[in-house]
């Protein structure tokens, strides 16, 4: 009992991954990342997520403070949505705390699905969901490239 236990975390991940993969007809979790850099190569923002079958879950979305409110968050999310749809995802989920970005996700078409009040402290954990559109055809004739 106590702090970080890498061996336990690895074992639990292996066991739960095997169980979940079997329950989801062999669907495997795949990482999804999007990175934005400026002209000098410095990180402007990024997004980490994962896809599993028809689900995409965003873990983290961050934009550097001096670049906020310039559309980077929307561009990162749209890029992640496009890649998730390309992978066959039909649904995307994300959560944010009330002191972070709960007003941002509805502007991208996400619908609030739940709130857990009082965590952390006096704040709220807010959960969002969005149905994804199928990927757009990549050729003028409407046939896959």
mmCIF file of N, CA and C in Angstrom, residues 55 90-96 102 105-106 109-117 125-132:
data_model
loop_
_atom_site.group_PDB
_atom_site.id
_atom_site.type_symbol
_atom_site.label_atom_id
_atom_site.label_comp_id
_atom_site.label_asym_id
_atom_site.label_seq_id
_atom_site.Cartn_x
_atom_site.Cartn_y
_atom_site.Cartn_z
ATOM 1 N N UNK A 55 -14.496 3.891 -30.240
ATOM 2 C CA UNK A 55 -14.415 4.964 -29.246
ATOM 3 C C UNK A 55 -13.064 5.659 -29.299
ATOM 4 N N UNK A 90 -16.774 6.182 -33.949
ATOM 5 C CA UNK A 90 -18.067 6.850 -34.103
ATOM 6 C C UNK A 90 -18.379 7.757 -32.921
ATOM 7 N N UNK A 91 -17.596 7.638 -31.858
ATOM 8 C CA UNK A 91 -17.852 8.401 -30.634
ATOM 9 C C UNK A 91 -16.545 8.907 -30.050
ATOM 10 N N UNK A 92 -16.623 10.108 -29.440
ATOM 11 C CA UNK A 92 -15.460 10.703 -28.793
ATOM 12 C C UNK A 92 -15.905 11.216 -27.432
ATOM 13 N N UNK A 93 -15.064 10.977 -26.426
ATOM 14 C CA UNK A 93 -15.373 11.449 -25.076
ATOM 15 C C UNK A 93 -14.188 12.243 -24.527
ATOM 16 N N UNK A 94 -14.478 13.134 -23.594
ATOM 17 C CA UNK A 94 -13.456 13.942 -22.947
ATOM 18 C C UNK A 94 -14.041 14.450 -21.636
ATOM 19 N N UNK A 95 -13.187 14.627 -20.643
ATOM 20 C CA UNK A 95 -13.638 15.272 -19.409
ATOM 21 C C UNK A 95 -12.713 16.440 -19.110
ATOM 22 N N UNK A 96 -13.242 17.400 -18.379
ATOM 23 C CA UNK A 96 -12.483 18.584 -18.000
ATOM 24 C C UNK A 96 -13.004 19.053 -16.652
ATOM 25 N N UNK A 102 -14.808 23.834 -19.534
ATOM 26 C CA UNK A 102 -16.131 23.260 -19.789
ATOM 27 C C UNK A 102 -16.959 24.028 -20.824
ATOM 28 N N UNK A 105 -15.707 22.765 -25.049
ATOM 29 C CA UNK A 105 -16.115 21.569 -25.788
ATOM 30 C C UNK A 105 -17.482 21.681 -26.463
ATOM 31 N N UNK A 106 -18.481 22.339 -25.857
ATOM 32 C CA UNK A 106 -19.748 22.510 -26.587
ATOM 33 C C UNK A 106 -19.601 23.305 -27.880
ATOM 34 N N UNK A 109 -19.258 20.940 -30.683
ATOM 35 C CA UNK A 109 -20.321 19.970 -30.902
ATOM 36 C C UNK A 109 -20.435 18.894 -29.834
ATOM 37 N N UNK A 110 -19.669 18.992 -28.765
ATOM 38 C CA UNK A 110 -19.775 18.031 -27.672
ATOM 39 C C UNK A 110 -20.965 18.376 -26.787
ATOM 40 N N UNK A 111 -21.585 17.346 -26.247
ATOM 41 C CA UNK A 111 -22.710 17.533 -25.328
ATOM 42 C C UNK A 111 -22.293 17.077 -23.941
ATOM 43 N N UNK A 112 -22.629 17.888 -22.959
ATOM 44 C CA UNK A 112 -22.327 17.511 -21.578
ATOM 45 C C UNK A 112 -23.193 16.307 -21.199
ATOM 46 N N UNK A 113 -22.567 15.307 -20.581
ATOM 47 C CA UNK A 113 -23.277 14.081 -20.203
ATOM 48 C C UNK A 113 -23.329 13.853 -18.708
ATOM 49 N N UNK A 114 -22.371 14.426 -17.963
ATOM 50 C CA UNK A 114 -22.377 14.217 -16.513
ATOM 51 C C UNK A 114 -21.474 15.236 -15.838
ATOM 52 N N UNK A 115 -21.765 15.451 -14.540
ATOM 53 C CA UNK A 115 -20.921 16.283 -13.683
ATOM 54 C C UNK A 115 -20.783 15.583 -12.347
ATOM 55 N N UNK A 116 -19.552 15.548 -11.867
ATOM 56 C CA UNK A 116 -19.319 15.053 -10.518
ATOM 57 C C UNK A 116 -18.938 16.272 -9.694
ATOM 58 N N UNK A 117 -19.811 16.629 -8.780
ATOM 59 C CA UNK A 117 -19.619 17.840 -7.987
ATOM 60 C C UNK A 117 -18.662 17.583 -6.819
ATOM 61 N N UNK A 125 -16.005 17.822 -12.039
ATOM 62 C CA UNK A 125 -15.433 17.070 -13.151
ATOM 63 C C UNK A 125 -16.564 16.937 -14.167
ATOM 64 N N UNK A 126 -16.371 17.472 -15.371
ATOM 65 C CA UNK A 126 -17.433 17.565 -16.369
ATOM 66 C C UNK A 126 -17.099 16.631 -17.537
ATOM 67 N N UNK A 127 -18.069 15.783 -17.910
ATOM 68 C CA UNK A 127 -17.874 14.778 -18.960
ATOM 69 C C UNK A 127 -18.662 15.140 -20.210
ATOM 70 N N UNK A 128 -17.997 15.003 -21.368
ATOM 71 C CA UNK A 128 -18.597 15.355 -22.654
ATOM 72 C C UNK A 128 -18.530 14.183 -23.623
ATOM 73 N N UNK A 129 -19.461 14.178 -24.572
ATOM 74 C CA UNK A 129 -19.546 13.132 -25.602
ATOM 75 C C UNK A 129 -19.907 13.784 -26.929
ATOM 76 N N UNK A 130 -19.399 13.197 -28.014
ATOM 77 C CA UNK A 130 -19.742 13.673 -29.352
ATOM 78 C C UNK A 130 -19.802 12.475 -30.294
ATOM 79 N N UNK A 131 -20.834 12.442 -31.127
ATOM 80 C CA UNK A 131 -20.893 11.461 -32.223
ATOM 81 C C UNK A 131 -20.053 12.016 -33.356
ATOM 82 N N UNK A 132 -19.214 11.173 -33.924
ATOM 83 C CA UNK A 132 -18.331 11.604 -35.010
ATOM 84 C C UNK A 132 -18.943 11.282 -36.361
#
